[in-house]
C-alpha atoms as one frame of an Amber mdcrd trajectory, in Angstrom:
protein
 -22.224  81.846 -50.207 -25.369  82.161 -52.243 -27.420  85.469 -52.613 -30.952
  84.533 -51.454 -32.949  87.978 -52.215 -33.309  87.004 -55.650 -34.600  83.819
 -55.001 -36.972  85.096 -52.427 -38.035  87.744 -54.878 -38.658  84.601 -57.865
 -40.243  82.894 -54.650 -43.160  86.259 -53.648 -43.567  86.635 -57.527 -44.502
  84.651 -60.486 -44.482  87.534 -63.050 -41.456  89.103 -61.947 -39.912  85.244
 -62.144 -41.612  84.500 -66.052 -40.410  87.735 -67.254 -37.343  87.854 -66.445
 -35.970  84.024 -66.067 -38.154  82.177 -68.399 -38.220  85.457 -70.884 -42.149
  84.959 -71.508 -44.016  87.236 -73.230 -46.887  87.891 -71.037 -49.850  89.457
 -71.858 -53.039  90.731 -69.730 -54.931  87.438 -69.983 -51.838  85.330 -68.797
 -51.323  87.471 -65.559 -55.201  87.473 -65.076 -55.061  83.401 -65.548 -51.962
  83.219 -62.966 -53.597  85.468 -60.515 -56.385  82.741 -60.788 -53.826  79.691
 -60.246 -52.428  81.654 -57.333 -55.344  81.929 -55.548 -56.976  79.432 -56.066
 -58.509  77.375 -52.684 -58.241  74.039 -51.468 -60.924  71.882 -52.753 -61.708
  74.311 -56.068 -61.577  73.861 -59.246 -60.690  76.484 -61.889 -61.906  75.699
 -65.648 -59.737  77.629 -67.952 -61.255  78.353 -71.416 -58.790  79.687 -73.792
 -58.617  80.743 -77.429 -56.714  78.507 -80.042 -53.419  80.176 -79.717 -53.699
  81.175 -76.313 -50.790  79.075 -75.242 -52.147  77.948 -72.194 -49.520  74.657
 -72.131 -46.311  77.222 -71.594 -48.367  79.137 -69.015 -49.114  75.647 -67.419
 -45.155  74.618 -67.308 -44.764  78.095 -66.142 -46.790  77.901 -63.079 -45.496
  74.267 -62.456 -41.922  75.280 -62.464 -42.619  77.972 -60.094 -44.133  76.606
 -57.579 -42.027  73.494 -57.699 -38.844  75.314 -57.716 -39.673  77.737 -55.305
 -42.219  76.156 -52.857 -40.750  72.920 -50.603 -42.469  70.126 -50.923 -44.947
  70.898 -53.009 -46.446  68.171 -55.767 -48.107  69.522 -59.015 -49.273  66.185
 -61.792 -50.070  67.408 -65.094 -52.157  65.314 -66.840 -51.962  65.608 -71.123
 -54.761  64.205 -73.557 -52.118  61.470 -74.885 -48.344  60.339 -74.774 -47.544
  62.464 -77.607 -48.404  65.719 -75.512 -47.080  64.398 -72.598 -43.948  64.504
 -74.422 -44.362  67.755 -75.320 -45.236  69.263 -72.402 -42.249  67.759 -71.213
 -40.175  69.334 -73.466 -41.460  72.654 -72.990 -40.643  72.370 -69.004 -36.928
  71.318 -70.278 -36.727  74.376 -72.522 -38.076  76.939 -69.661 -35.400  74.893
 -67.306 -32.505  75.959 -69.794 -33.952  79.113 -70.151 -34.396  79.934 -66.363
 -30.256  78.122 -66.008 -28.947  80.266 -68.747 -30.143  83.622 -66.797 -29.854
  82.571 -63.087 -26.455  83.604 -62.038 -24.669  80.772 -60.184 -24.001  82.850
 -56.984 -27.641  83.422 -56.109 -29.538  80.124 -54.680 -31.634  77.890 -56.338
 -32.409  74.166 -56.019 -30.902  71.960 -58.257 -33.039  68.694 -60.381 -32.550
  65.508 -58.151 -34.067  63.772 -61.300 -35.889  64.102 -64.658 -37.894  61.503
 -66.809 -40.090  61.434 -69.218 -42.723  61.275 -66.663 -41.418  62.798 -63.653
 -39.005  65.776 -62.392 -37.695  66.015 -58.787 -35.964  68.742 -57.452 -33.571
  68.880 -54.203 -36.334  70.663 -52.433 -38.482  67.566 -52.355 -40.763  69.378
 -54.721 -41.849  67.290 -58.119 -43.432  67.561 -61.337 -45.719  64.306 -62.780
 -46.691  64.342 -66.236 -49.568  61.662 -67.373 -51.435  61.586 -69.687 -54.666
  59.233 -71.367 -57.419  58.420 -68.774 -54.942  59.018 -65.954 -55.299  55.543
 -64.680 -51.195  56.286 -63.597 -52.197  58.844 -60.696 -55.215  57.178 -59.277
 -54.643  56.525 -55.626 -51.967  59.216 -55.733 -52.115  62.820 -53.925 -50.945
  66.106 -55.363 -51.104  69.541 -54.309 -52.329  70.612 -57.490 -53.808  68.779
 -60.831 -53.699  70.482 -63.985 -55.636  69.108 -66.557 -54.026  70.075 -70.627
 -56.443  70.669 -72.981 -58.898  68.160 -71.338 -62.097  68.950 -73.612 -59.652
  66.773 -76.301 -59.245  63.997 -74.704 -60.940  61.241 -75.590 -61.389  59.835
 -71.871 -61.714  63.248 -70.735 -65.099  62.399 -68.254 -63.207  59.381 -66.922
 -60.018  60.658 -66.649 -61.161  63.666 -64.762 -64.065  62.563 -62.563 -62.156
  59.502 -61.509 -58.451  61.520 -60.644 -59.855  64.731 -59.795 -59.882  63.569
 -56.012 -56.159  63.077 -56.515 -55.668  67.140 -56.503 -56.466  69.092 -53.405
 -56.433  72.028 -56.532 -57.668  71.348 -59.739 -56.828  73.219 -62.605 -58.833
  72.233 -66.367 -57.384  73.980 -69.622 -58.394  73.942 -72.764 -57.602  75.767
 -76.338 -61.338  76.189 -77.789 -64.714  74.269 -77.425 -65.600  70.999 -79.782
 -68.257  70.790 -81.412 -70.244  68.575 -79.329 -70.561  70.333 -75.976 -68.776
  68.314 -72.704 -70.520  67.870 -69.418 -67.286  69.362 -68.039 -67.234  72.817
 -70.016 -69.228  74.585 -66.964 -67.559  72.435 -64.219 -66.133  74.127 -61.495
 -65.528  77.619 -61.887 -65.152  78.550 -65.233 -63.595  81.730 -66.820 -63.352
  82.082 -70.575 -60.911  84.133 -72.759 -61.397  84.930 -76.361 -59.234  85.853
 -79.095 -59.882  89.527 -78.370 -58.461  89.267 -75.047 -54.931  89.436 -77.141
 -54.425  93.073 -78.033 -52.025  92.018 -80.970 -55.028  90.494 -82.678 -56.538
  93.177 -85.121 -59.471  93.777 -86.963 -57.504  92.799 -89.807 -56.670  89.572
 -88.302 -60.196  88.994 -87.461 -61.503  89.106 -90.591 -58.983  86.725 -92.220
 -59.393  84.259 -90.021 -62.935  84.208 -89.867 -62.999  84.095 -94.018 -60.637
  80.539 -93.625 -62.165  79.279 -90.891 -65.925  80.533 -91.350 -68.307  81.587
 -88.537 -68.867  78.254 -86.515 -65.656  76.610 -86.482 -64.172  80.243 -85.581
 -66.944  80.901 -82.833 -65.412  77.476 -81.323 -61.812  77.667 -81.573 -61.222
  81.372 -80.925 -64.658  82.977 -79.785 -65.009  80.680 -76.675 -68.537  80.684
 -77.840 -71.217  78.270 -79.627 -73.418  80.257 -82.188 -77.318  80.032 -81.715
 -79.537  80.202 -85.062 -81.088  83.477 -84.199 -77.966  85.252 -84.187 -76.896
  85.369 -80.539 -74.439  83.813 -78.379 -73.521  82.897 -74.875 -70.198  82.036
 -73.520 -70.070  78.629 -71.764
């Protein structure tokens, strides 16, 4: 007889699930981002711009696993910028699943994986994760409860990919690590939330000075400040 109490606790608390079973080191801004995901309404888009090393890909994989493992008949799609990144996100998800299996007591209720391929993971509870790449042609005409666009700004087919597939998801999440040299029209799409480097309390003044000296102000602002500098010295968040 499986103990259902731990299953219910994880289902109702993604933060407990992530820290207890995936060994996640959640920072304050990670918690805030996950709360944005959970609170996202149908028909809305959350546009997350994080600093270069904010680890959004693992956070997205954590969220996708939590939704599919603990919520029946839920379909998620993660769209990556290329096949290389498609393989990368699959590897992250598989590593998280291995952590979960290691930490989860076999006497506790859980849904097993039905099948896993480079493009698709399905669970016994009829939930699934589809992993697509590039211009998103492989998911056109399909429907998902949530679509997550990984590093969309860096997808060379970003505009085509998003506006030709956004209708596939009841809810859409865009995530990016920093900004590119040239502005993207998608930077201001949906509800935009910006998380610069100083959201991580572990990044100190010493780190800031060292990184600034290495990269220079312009690149640092794009990669870690999530902002663009102007000639008058002012900055604005996008």
